mmCIF file with all atom_site columns, C-alpha atoms in Angstrom:
data_model
loop_
_atom_site.group_PDB
_atom_site.id
_atom_site.type_symbol
_atom_site.label_atom_id
_atom_site.label_alt_id
_atom_site.label_comp_id
_atom_site.label_asym_id
_atom_site.label_entity_id
_atom_site.label_seq_id
_atom_site.pdbx_PDB_ins_code
_atom_site.Cartn_x
_atom_site.Cartn_y
_atom_site.Cartn_z
_atom_site.occupancy
_atom_site.B_iso_or_equiv
_atom_site.pdbx_formal_charge
_atom_site.auth_seq_id
_atom_site.auth_comp_id
_atom_site.auth_asym_id
_atom_site.auth_atom_id
_atom_site.pdbx_PDB_model_num
ATOM 1   C CA . UNK A 1 1   ? 117.087 116.592 139.728 1.00 73.00 ? 855  UNK A CA 1
ATOM 2   C CA . UNK A 1 2   ? 120.337 114.907 139.991 1.00 79.00 ? 856  UNK A CA 1
ATOM 3   C CA . UNK A 1 3   ? 122.909 114.692 137.140 1.00 82.00 ? 857  UNK A CA 1
ATOM 4   C CA . UNK A 1 4   ? 121.685 111.425 135.901 1.00 81.00 ? 858  UNK A CA 1
ATOM 5   C CA . UNK A 1 5   ? 118.061 112.573 135.575 1.00 80.00 ? 859  UNK A CA 1
ATOM 6   C CA . UNK A 1 6   ? 118.990 115.475 133.596 1.00 81.00 ? 860  UNK A CA 1
ATOM 7   C CA . UNK A 1 7   ? 121.290 113.279 131.443 1.00 84.00 ? 861  UNK A CA 1
ATOM 8   C CA . UNK A 1 8   ? 118.466 110.688 131.000 1.00 81.00 ? 862  UNK A CA 1
ATOM 9   C CA . UNK A 1 9   ? 115.802 113.664 129.837 1.00 82.00 ? 863  UNK A CA 1
ATOM 10  C CA . UNK A 1 10  ? 118.547 115.165 127.480 1.00 87.00 ? 864  UNK A CA 1
ATOM 11  C CA . UNK A 1 11  ? 119.038 111.928 125.892 1.00 86.00 ? 865  UNK A CA 1
ATOM 12  C CA . UNK A 1 12  ? 115.401 111.346 125.406 1.00 82.00 ? 866  UNK A CA 1
ATOM 13  C CA . UNK A 1 13  ? 115.023 114.919 123.869 1.00 86.00 ? 867  UNK A CA 1
ATOM 14  C CA . UNK A 1 14  ? 117.923 114.114 121.726 1.00 89.00 ? 868  UNK A CA 1
ATOM 15  C CA . UNK A 1 15  ? 116.249 110.801 120.532 1.00 87.00 ? 869  UNK A CA 1
ATOM 16  C CA . UNK A 1 16  ? 112.688 112.187 120.046 1.00 84.00 ? 870  UNK A CA 1
ATOM 17  C CA . UNK A 1 17  ? 114.393 115.053 118.121 1.00 87.00 ? 871  UNK A CA 1
ATOM 18  C CA . UNK A 1 18  ? 116.192 112.743 115.854 1.00 90.00 ? 872  UNK A CA 1
ATOM 19  C CA . UNK A 1 19  ? 113.025 110.462 115.347 1.00 86.00 ? 873  UNK A CA 1
ATOM 20  C CA . UNK A 1 20  ? 110.911 113.631 114.649 1.00 85.00 ? 874  UNK A CA 1
ATOM 21  C CA . UNK A 1 21  ? 113.323 114.924 112.335 1.00 89.00 ? 875  UNK A CA 1
ATOM 22  C CA . UNK A 1 22  ? 113.677 111.582 110.254 1.00 89.00 ? 876  UNK A CA 1
ATOM 23  C CA . UNK A 1 23  ? 109.839 111.318 109.880 1.00 83.00 ? 877  UNK A CA 1
ATOM 24  C CA . UNK A 1 24  ? 109.459 114.668 108.494 1.00 82.00 ? 878  UNK A CA 1
ATOM 25  C CA . UNK A 1 25  ? 112.284 114.093 106.350 1.00 89.00 ? 879  UNK A CA 1
ATOM 26  C CA . UNK A 1 26  ? 111.489 111.088 104.803 1.00 86.00 ? 880  UNK A CA 1
ATOM 27  C CA . UNK A 1 27  ? 107.693 110.162 105.766 1.00 77.00 ? 881  UNK A CA 1
ATOM 28  C CA . UNK A 1 28  ? 106.590 110.724 101.928 1.00 78.00 ? 882  UNK A CA 1
ATOM 29  C CA . UNK A 1 29  ? 108.981 108.133 100.753 1.00 81.00 ? 883  UNK A CA 1
ATOM 30  C CA . UNK A 1 30  ? 108.934 105.475 103.460 1.00 81.00 ? 884  UNK A CA 1
ATOM 31  C CA . UNK A 1 31  ? 106.741 102.020 102.676 1.00 78.00 ? 885  UNK A CA 1
ATOM 32  C CA . UNK A 1 32  ? 105.139 100.043 105.487 1.00 74.00 ? 886  UNK A CA 1
ATOM 33  C CA . UNK A 1 33  ? 108.517 98.434  106.575 1.00 80.00 ? 887  UNK A CA 1
ATOM 34  C CA . UNK A 1 34  ? 110.671 101.468 106.688 1.00 84.00 ? 888  UNK A CA 1
ATOM 35  C CA . UNK A 1 35  ? 108.148 103.046 108.969 1.00 80.00 ? 889  UNK A CA 1
ATOM 36  C CA . UNK A 1 36  ? 108.094 100.395 111.333 1.00 80.00 ? 890  UNK A CA 1
ATOM 37  C CA . UNK A 1 37  ? 112.047 99.849  110.997 1.00 86.00 ? 891  UNK A CA 1
ATOM 38  C CA . UNK A 1 38  ? 113.121 103.454 111.184 1.00 88.00 ? 892  UNK A CA 1
ATOM 39  C CA . UNK A 1 39  ? 110.377 105.249 113.365 1.00 84.00 ? 893  UNK A CA 1
ATOM 40  C CA . UNK A 1 40  ? 107.994 102.935 115.192 1.00 82.00 ? 894  UNK A CA 1
ATOM 41  C CA . UNK A 1 41  ? 110.217 100.377 116.628 1.00 85.00 ? 895  UNK A CA 1
ATOM 42  C CA . UNK A 1 42  ? 113.025 102.664 117.811 1.00 87.00 ? 896  UNK A CA 1
ATOM 43  C CA . UNK A 1 43  ? 109.920 104.464 119.847 1.00 83.00 ? 897  UNK A CA 1
ATOM 44  C CA . UNK A 1 44  ? 108.504 101.042 121.073 1.00 82.00 ? 898  UNK A CA 1
ATOM 45  C CA . UNK A 1 45  ? 112.192 99.841  122.114 1.00 82.00 ? 899  UNK A CA 1
ATOM 46  C CA . UNK A 1 46  ? 112.087 103.080 124.353 1.00 81.00 ? 900  UNK A CA 1
ATOM 47  C CA . UNK A 1 47  ? 109.298 101.632 126.599 1.00 80.00 ? 901  UNK A CA 1
ATOM 48  C CA . UNK A 1 48  ? 110.102 98.841  129.189 1.00 78.00 ? 902  UNK A CA 1
ATOM 49  C CA . UNK A 1 49  ? 106.929 96.685  128.664 1.00 76.00 ? 903  UNK A CA 1
ATOM 50  C CA . UNK A 1 50  ? 108.281 93.839  130.856 1.00 74.00 ? 904  UNK A CA 1
ATOM 51  C CA . UNK A 1 51  ? 107.597 95.302  134.356 1.00 71.00 ? 905  UNK A CA 1
ATOM 52  C CA . UNK A 1 52  ? 107.474 92.439  136.792 1.00 72.00 ? 906  UNK A CA 1
ATOM 53  C CA . UNK A 1 53  ? 106.989 89.883  134.144 1.00 74.00 ? 907  UNK A CA 1
ATOM 54  C CA . UNK A 1 54  ? 103.226 91.073  134.303 1.00 79.00 ? 908  UNK A CA 1
ATOM 55  C CA . UNK A 1 55  ? 103.309 92.402  130.842 1.00 83.00 ? 909  UNK A CA 1
ATOM 56  C CA . UNK A 1 56  ? 104.825 91.843  127.208 1.00 86.00 ? 910  UNK A CA 1
ATOM 57  C CA . UNK A 1 57  ? 105.041 93.246  123.843 1.00 87.00 ? 911  UNK A CA 1
ATOM 58  C CA . UNK A 1 58  ? 104.346 90.915  120.816 1.00 88.00 ? 912  UNK A CA 1
ATOM 59  C CA . UNK A 1 59  ? 105.074 91.465  117.382 1.00 87.00 ? 913  UNK A CA 1
ATOM 60  C CA . UNK A 1 60  ? 102.434 89.975  114.823 1.00 86.00 ? 914  UNK A CA 1
ATOM 61  C CA . UNK A 1 61  ? 100.461 88.466  117.435 1.00 85.00 ? 915  UNK A CA 1
ATOM 62  C CA . UNK A 1 62  ? 97.172  86.535  116.889 1.00 85.00 ? 916  UNK A CA 1
ATOM 63  C CA . UNK A 1 63  ? 94.418  87.055  119.161 1.00 83.00 ? 917  UNK A CA 1
ATOM 64  C CA . UNK A 1 64  ? 91.366  85.160  118.890 1.00 84.00 ? 918  UNK A CA 1
ATOM 65  C CA . UNK A 1 65  ? 87.718  85.126  121.001 1.00 84.00 ? 919  UNK A CA 1
ATOM 66  C CA . UNK A 1 66  ? 84.249  83.887  120.955 1.00 84.00 ? 920  UNK A CA 1
ATOM 67  C CA . UNK A 1 67  ? 81.407  86.838  120.762 1.00 80.00 ? 921  UNK A CA 1
ATOM 68  C CA . UNK A 1 68  ? 77.567  86.857  120.421 1.00 80.00 ? 922  UNK A CA 1
ATOM 69  C CA . UNK A 1 69  ? 76.277  88.332  117.582 1.00 79.00 ? 923  UNK A CA 1
ATOM 70  C CA . UNK A 1 70  ? 72.770  90.279  117.273 1.00 80.00 ? 924  UNK A CA 1
ATOM 71  C CA . UNK A 1 71  ? 71.118  86.756  116.951 1.00 87.00 ? 925  UNK A CA 1
ATOM 72  C CA . UNK A 1 72  ? 72.520  85.509  119.952 1.00 86.00 ? 926  UNK A CA 1
ATOM 73  C CA . UNK A 1 73  ? 74.726  83.085  117.955 1.00 88.00 ? 927  UNK A CA 1
ATOM 74  C CA . UNK A 1 74  ? 78.575  82.460  118.914 1.00 87.00 ? 928  UNK A CA 1
ATOM 75  C CA . UNK A 1 75  ? 80.984  83.424  116.691 1.00 86.00 ? 929  UNK A CA 1
ATOM 76  C CA . UNK A 1 76  ? 84.508  83.091  116.651 1.00 88.00 ? 930  UNK A CA 1
ATOM 77  C CA . UNK A 1 77  ? 86.728  86.292  115.893 1.00 82.00 ? 931  UNK A CA 1
ATOM 78  C CA . UNK A 1 78  ? 90.520  85.879  115.138 1.00 82.00 ? 932  UNK A CA 1
ATOM 79  C CA . UNK A 1 79  ? 93.121  88.107  113.940 1.00 78.00 ? 933  UNK A CA 1
ATOM 80  C CA . UNK A 1 80  ? 96.713  89.174  113.666 1.00 81.00 ? 934  UNK A CA 1
ATOM 81  C CA . UNK A 1 81  ? 97.827  92.172  115.455 1.00 82.00 ? 935  UNK A CA 1
ATOM 82  C CA . UNK A 1 82  ? 100.822 93.954  114.464 1.00 82.00 ? 936  UNK A CA 1
ATOM 83  C CA . UNK A 1 83  ? 101.857 95.121  117.665 1.00 85.00 ? 937  UNK A CA 1
ATOM 84  C CA . UNK A 1 84  ? 100.332 94.261  121.094 1.00 85.00 ? 938  UNK A CA 1
ATOM 85  C CA . UNK A 1 85  ? 100.905 94.897  124.787 1.00 86.00 ? 939  UNK A CA 1
ATOM 86  C CA . UNK A 1 86  ? 99.335  92.101  126.886 1.00 85.00 ? 940  UNK A CA 1
ATOM 87  C CA . UNK A 1 87  ? 99.729  89.988  129.948 1.00 85.00 ? 941  UNK A CA 1
ATOM 88  C CA . UNK A 1 88  ? 101.231 86.460  129.358 1.00 83.00 ? 942  UNK A CA 1
ATOM 89  C CA . UNK A 1 89  ? 104.567 85.570  128.855 1.00 81.00 ? 943  UNK A CA 1
ATOM 90  C CA . UNK A 1 90  ? 104.396 82.900  126.024 1.00 84.00 ? 944  UNK A CA 1
ATOM 91  C CA . UNK A 1 91  ? 101.475 84.264  124.487 1.00 84.00 ? 945  UNK A CA 1
ATOM 92  C CA . UNK A 1 92  ? 98.912  87.247  124.571 1.00 84.00 ? 946  UNK A CA 1
ATOM 93  C CA . UNK A 1 93  ? 96.131  86.662  127.355 1.00 84.00 ? 947  UNK A CA 1
ATOM 94  C CA . UNK A 1 94  ? 94.401  90.027  128.366 1.00 84.00 ? 948  UNK A CA 1
ATOM 95  C CA . UNK A 1 95  ? 95.198  92.784  125.659 1.00 82.00 ? 949  UNK A CA 1
ATOM 96  C CA . UNK A 1 96  ? 95.169  96.274  126.551 1.00 79.00 ? 950  UNK A CA 1
ATOM 97  C CA . UNK A 1 97  ? 96.863  98.072  123.694 1.00 80.00 ? 951  UNK A CA 1
ATOM 98  C CA . UNK A 1 98  ? 97.418  97.315  119.965 1.00 76.00 ? 952  UNK A CA 1
ATOM 99  C CA . UNK A 1 99  ? 98.382  98.938  116.809 1.00 77.00 ? 953  UNK A CA 1
ATOM 100 C CA . UNK A 1 100 ? 97.188  97.863  113.357 1.00 74.00 ? 954  UNK A CA 1
ATOM 101 C CA . UNK A 1 101 ? 99.241  97.848  110.168 1.00 63.00 ? 955  UNK A CA 1
ATOM 102 C CA . UNK A 1 102 ? 100.478 100.932 108.095 1.00 56.00 ? 956  UNK A CA 1
ATOM 103 C CA . UNK A 1 103 ? 97.853  102.161 105.480 1.00 56.00 ? 957  UNK A CA 1
ATOM 104 C CA . UNK A 1 104 ? 99.385  104.362 102.939 1.00 55.00 ? 958  UNK A CA 1
ATOM 105 C CA . UNK A 1 105 ? 95.915  105.751 102.086 1.00 52.00 ? 959  UNK A CA 1
ATOM 106 C CA . UNK A 1 106 ? 92.239  105.488 103.262 1.00 49.00 ? 960  UNK A CA 1
ATOM 107 C CA . UNK A 1 107 ? 91.053  104.073 100.068 1.00 54.00 ? 961  UNK A CA 1
ATOM 108 C CA . UNK A 1 108 ? 93.212  100.869 100.005 1.00 54.00 ? 962  UNK A CA 1
ATOM 109 C CA . UNK A 1 109 ? 92.406  97.278  99.617  1.00 59.00 ? 963  UNK A CA 1
ATOM 110 C CA . UNK A 1 110 ? 91.823  96.572  103.572 1.00 63.00 ? 964  UNK A CA 1
ATOM 111 C CA . UNK A 1 111 ? 90.163  98.960  105.909 1.00 68.00 ? 965  UNK A CA 1
ATOM 112 C CA . UNK A 1 112 ? 92.332  99.724  109.023 1.00 67.00 ? 966  UNK A CA 1
ATOM 113 C CA . UNK A 1 113 ? 89.506  101.500 111.056 1.00 71.00 ? 967  UNK A CA 1
ATOM 114 C CA . UNK A 1 114 ? 87.415  97.782  110.795 1.00 72.00 ? 968  UNK A CA 1
ATOM 115 C CA . UNK A 1 115 ? 90.452  95.802  111.519 1.00 72.00 ? 969  UNK A CA 1
ATOM 116 C CA . UNK A 1 116 ? 90.954  98.030  114.557 1.00 71.00 ? 970  UNK A CA 1
ATOM 117 C CA . UNK A 1 117 ? 87.127  97.438  115.610 1.00 73.00 ? 971  UNK A CA 1
ATOM 118 C CA . UNK A 1 118 ? 87.527  94.008  114.897 1.00 74.00 ? 972  UNK A CA 1
ATOM 119 C CA . UNK A 1 119 ? 90.633  93.962  117.171 1.00 74.00 ? 973  UNK A CA 1
ATOM 120 C CA . UNK A 1 120 ? 89.056  96.067  119.915 1.00 73.00 ? 974  UNK A CA 1
ATOM 121 C CA . UNK A 1 121 ? 85.674  93.418  120.094 1.00 75.00 ? 975  UNK A CA 1
ATOM 122 C CA . UNK A 1 122 ? 88.390  90.423  120.288 1.00 77.00 ? 976  UNK A CA 1
ATOM 123 C CA . UNK A 1 123 ? 90.441  91.966  122.889 1.00 76.00 ? 977  UNK A CA 1
ATOM 124 C CA . UNK A 1 124 ? 87.208  92.803  124.995 1.00 75.00 ? 978  UNK A CA 1
ATOM 125 C CA . UNK A 1 125 ? 85.871  89.270  124.768 1.00 77.00 ? 979  UNK A CA 1
ATOM 126 C CA . UNK A 1 126 ? 89.241  87.967  125.440 1.00 75.00 ? 980  UNK A CA 1
ATOM 127 C CA . UNK A 1 127 ? 89.542  90.005  128.573 1.00 73.00 ? 981  UNK A CA 1
ATOM 128 C CA . UNK A 1 128 ? 85.818  89.386  129.561 1.00 71.00 ? 982  UNK A CA 1
ATOM 129 C CA . UNK A 1 129 ? 85.893  92.719  130.782 1.00 63.00 ? 983  UNK A CA 1
ATOM 130 C CA . UNK A 1 130 ? 83.215  94.955  128.739 1.00 61.00 ? 984  UNK A CA 1
ATOM 131 C CA . UNK A 1 131 ? 84.117  98.100  131.013 1.00 64.00 ? 985  UNK A CA 1
ATOM 132 C CA . UNK A 1 132 ? 87.780  97.906  130.679 1.00 65.00 ? 986  UNK A CA 1
ATOM 133 C CA . UNK A 1 133 ? 89.344  100.675 128.656 1.00 71.00 ? 987  UNK A CA 1
ATOM 134 C CA . UNK A 1 134 ? 91.411  99.505  125.882 1.00 73.00 ? 988  UNK A CA 1
ATOM 135 C CA . UNK A 1 135 ? 93.627  101.519 123.501 1.00 73.00 ? 989  UNK A CA 1
ATOM 136 C CA . UNK A 1 136 ? 94.501  101.125 119.779 1.00 72.00 ? 990  UNK A CA 1
ATOM 137 C CA . UNK A 1 137 ? 96.213  102.954 117.170 1.00 72.00 ? 991  UNK A CA 1
ATOM 138 C CA . UNK A 1 138 ? 96.839  102.616 113.523 1.00 71.00 ? 992  UNK A CA 1
ATOM 139 C CA . UNK A 1 139 ? 98.998  104.551 110.995 1.00 68.00 ? 993  UNK A CA 1
ATOM 140 C CA . UNK A 1 140 ? 97.842  106.575 108.039 1.00 64.00 ? 994  UNK A CA 1
ATOM 141 C CA . UNK A 1 141 ? 100.729 108.099 106.306 1.00 59.00 ? 995  UNK A CA 1
ATOM 142 C CA . UNK A 1 142 ? 102.944 109.786 108.649 1.00 56.00 ? 996  UNK A CA 1
ATOM 143 C CA . UNK A 1 143 ? 100.060 110.126 110.935 1.00 64.00 ? 997  UNK A CA 1
ATOM 144 C CA . UNK A 1 144 ? 99.372  107.887 114.094 1.00 64.00 ? 998  UNK A CA 1
ATOM 145 C CA . UNK A 1 145 ? 95.418  107.744 114.762 1.00 67.00 ? 999  UNK A CA 1
ATOM 146 C CA . UNK A 1 146 ? 95.132  106.714 118.407 1.00 64.00 ? 1000 UNK A CA 1
ATOM 147 C CA . UNK A 1 147 ? 91.572  105.391 119.909 1.00 63.00 ? 1001 UNK A CA 1
ATOM 148 C CA . UNK A 1 148 ? 90.644  104.223 123.187 1.00 62.00 ? 1002 UNK A CA 1
ATOM 149 C CA . UNK A 1 149 ? 87.661  102.430 123.891 1.00 61.00 ? 1003 UNK A CA 1
ATOM 150 C CA . UNK A 1 150 ? 85.570  102.673 127.118 1.00 61.00 ? 1004 UNK A CA 1
ATOM 151 C CA . UNK A 1 151 ? 82.039  100.806 127.608 1.00 55.00 ? 1005 UNK A CA 1
ATOM 152 C CA . UNK A 1 152 ? 81.016  100.628 123.934 1.00 56.00 ? 1006 UNK A CA 1
ATOM 153 C CA . UNK A 1 153 ? 82.188  104.085 123.241 1.00 55.00 ? 1007 UNK A CA 1
ATOM 154 C CA . UNK A 1 154 ? 85.038  104.744 120.747 1.00 54.00 ? 1008 UNK A CA 1
ATOM 155 C CA . UNK A 1 155 ? 87.020  107.736 121.019 1.00 56.00 ? 1009 UNK A CA 1
ATOM 156 C CA . UNK A 1 156 ? 89.761  109.352 118.978 1.00 51.00 ? 1010 UNK A CA 1
#
């Protein structure tokens, strides 16, 4: 490794240590906006999603698609996703990673797992590729819950 690579690795470790310390110190006091601004977004900004203009990250993106229900009727699914990585420069096209909103507790008014499931179904229908693996997460307090979906199987 050259000096630049070593410097880069040290800087990433320093940032990681800083963010972990911030999370441990303040997680019990942060609300949704605090968690996004002081922990999640700094991590997201460390990643270059704009590789060759093929991918893009979107905040508060709306995705929609049509699916068949158990009665073989078409239903329209539409939802707002807090964070989404997808193809498409101006609007989301083929999503493959998304993060749903922060939940301070599982017994809140909205259901993070249900929202994640709807986002997954919509992403699969939009991609027209039900065998494609799609990744997602939601936050519950200071815990990030990662899921991935492969061929109708949900894995945590």
